[in-house]
Amino acid sequence: MRNIKSYALVYDEDIQRQLQHIPLKHHSLIENEIKTQLTYQPNVTSKNRKSLRIPNILFATWELRTGNKNEYRIFYTINENLSEVQILAIGTKVKNALSIGGEEVIL
C-alpha cells in the first residue's frame, strides 16, 4: 500500500479579516474544500487547482477555485520541507474582478 504524505494547513493571520467579506453561509464550504483538496497532494494540478505564474503580489504559487460558480479563490504556497500548505489569501472573483478582503486585487 502506498503511503500518501499529509500536509498541515497554516493560515495567514489576515484570513479571518478576508472571510468577513464573504457571506457566512459559504465559510463551511470554503473550509471543507481547503481540508479536502489541500491536506493531501496539494501540488497536483486539477480542474479547480492550478499552479500560478511567479511573481505575484500574494507570493502564492497555487490557486484553488471553489464555490457554485468557482467564485471563491484560495491562494496558497507549499513548504515541502515542513510538509505545510500555507493559505495566504481567500477572495472572491466575479467576472474579471478579484476581491480580497473587500479590496480589488490585480495578480
Short mmCIF file of C-alpha atoms in Angstrom, two decimals:
data_model
loop_
_atom_site.label_atom_id
_atom_site.label_comp_id
_atom_site.label_asym_id
_atom_site.label_seq_id
_atom_site.Cartn_x
_atom_site.Cartn_y
_atom_site.Cartn_z
CA MET A 1 0.00 0.00 0.00
CA ARG A 2 1.27 3.46 -0.95
CA ASN A 3 1.75 5.98 1.85
CA ILE A 4 0.42 9.44 0.86
CA LYS A 5 2.06 12.42 2.51
CA SER A 6 -0.15 14.60 4.72
CA TYR A 7 0.27 18.38 4.89
CA ALA A 8 -0.51 20.67 7.81
CA LEU A 9 -2.68 23.67 6.96
CA VAL A 10 -1.31 27.01 8.15
CA TYR A 11 -3.46 30.13 7.74
CA ASP A 12 -2.16 33.66 7.30
CA GLU A 13 -3.14 35.98 10.14
CA ASP A 14 -5.25 38.09 7.73
CA ILE A 15 -7.57 35.23 6.67
CA GLN A 16 -10.22 35.97 9.33
CA ARG A 17 -10.49 39.57 8.10
CA GLN A 18 -10.71 38.41 4.50
CA LEU A 19 -13.52 35.96 5.35
CA GLN A 20 -15.61 38.83 6.76
CA HIS A 21 -16.14 39.91 3.14
CA ILE A 22 -17.54 36.52 2.16
CA PRO A 23 -21.08 35.51 3.18
CA LEU A 24 -21.02 33.41 6.36
CA LYS A 25 -23.07 30.66 4.75
CA HIS A 26 -20.12 29.93 2.41
CA HIS A 27 -17.43 29.68 5.10
CA SER A 28 -18.02 25.97 5.76
CA LEU A 29 -17.84 25.21 2.02
CA ILE A 30 -14.51 27.02 1.77
CA GLU A 31 -13.16 25.35 4.91
CA ASN A 32 -14.21 21.88 3.70
CA GLU A 33 -12.63 22.43 0.28
CA ILE A 34 -9.36 23.56 1.85
CA LYS A 35 -9.24 20.47 4.07
CA THR A 36 -10.32 18.08 1.33
CA GLN A 37 -8.20 19.46 -1.50
CA LEU A 38 -5.06 20.64 0.26
CA THR A 39 -4.34 18.18 3.09
CA TYR A 40 -3.13 15.54 0.62
CA GLN A 41 -1.43 16.19 -2.72
CA PRO A 42 -1.85 20.00 -2.79
CA ASN A 43 0.70 20.19 -5.60
CA VAL A 44 -1.29 18.15 -8.12
CA THR A 45 -2.99 20.14 -10.87
CA SER A 46 -6.73 19.50 -11.27
CA LYS A 47 -9.79 21.15 -12.77
CA ASN A 48 -10.05 23.55 -9.80
CA ARG A 49 -6.41 23.72 -8.76
CA LYS A 50 -3.59 25.27 -10.75
CA SER A 51 -0.06 26.47 -10.43
CA LEU A 52 0.36 30.26 -10.70
CA ARG A 53 2.89 32.32 -12.57
CA ILE A 54 5.54 33.87 -10.39
CA PRO A 55 5.89 36.60 -9.25
CA ASN A 56 2.53 37.79 -7.98
CA ILE A 57 1.68 40.23 -5.22
CA LEU A 58 0.44 37.48 -2.89
CA PHE A 59 3.57 35.33 -3.26
CA ALA A 60 1.19 32.43 -3.86
CA THR A 61 2.32 29.59 -6.07
CA TRP A 62 -1.08 27.84 -6.29
CA GLU A 63 -4.75 28.71 -6.62
CA LEU A 64 -7.76 26.60 -5.60
CA ARG A 65 -11.17 27.51 -7.03
CA THR A 66 -14.38 26.63 -5.24
CA GLY A 67 -17.99 27.66 -4.91
CA ASN A 68 -21.11 27.28 -7.02
CA LYS A 69 -19.55 29.09 -10.00
CA ASN A 70 -15.94 28.82 -8.79
CA GLU A 71 -16.35 32.34 -7.44
CA TYR A 72 -14.05 31.77 -4.44
CA ARG A 73 -10.29 31.67 -4.76
CA ILE A 74 -7.88 30.27 -2.20
CA PHE A 75 -4.25 31.26 -2.79
CA TYR A 76 -1.54 29.18 -1.20
CA THR A 77 2.04 28.03 -1.27
CA ILE A 78 3.58 24.72 -0.27
CA ASN A 79 6.54 24.27 2.05
CA GLU A 80 7.73 20.74 1.30
CA ASN A 81 10.43 20.84 4.00
CA LEU A 82 7.83 21.42 6.73
CA SER A 83 5.02 19.50 4.99
CA GLU A 84 2.84 22.61 5.21
CA VAL A 85 0.33 24.30 2.98
CA GLN A 86 0.33 27.99 3.76
CA ILE A 87 -3.03 29.60 3.00
CA LEU A 88 -2.11 33.18 2.06
CA ALA A 89 -5.41 34.69 0.90
CA ILE A 90 -9.07 33.90 0.27
CA GLY A 91 -11.08 36.05 -2.10
CA THR A 92 -13.99 36.35 -4.48
CA LYS A 93 -13.77 36.52 -8.24
CA VAL A 94 -16.69 37.89 -10.25
CA LYS A 95 -16.03 38.08 -13.99
CA ASN A 96 -12.52 39.56 -14.23
CA ALA A 97 -12.50 41.26 -10.82
CA LEU A 98 -10.70 39.60 -7.90
CA SER A 99 -11.50 40.95 -4.44
CA ILE A 100 -9.57 40.00 -1.31
CA GLY A 101 -10.64 41.48 2.00
CA GLY A 102 -13.02 43.84 0.22
CA GLU A 103 -10.30 45.33 -1.99
CA GLU A 104 -9.80 44.68 -5.69
CA VAL A 105 -6.50 42.92 -6.41
CA ILE A 106 -4.64 42.52 -9.67
CA LEU A 107 -2.41 39.49 -9.88
#
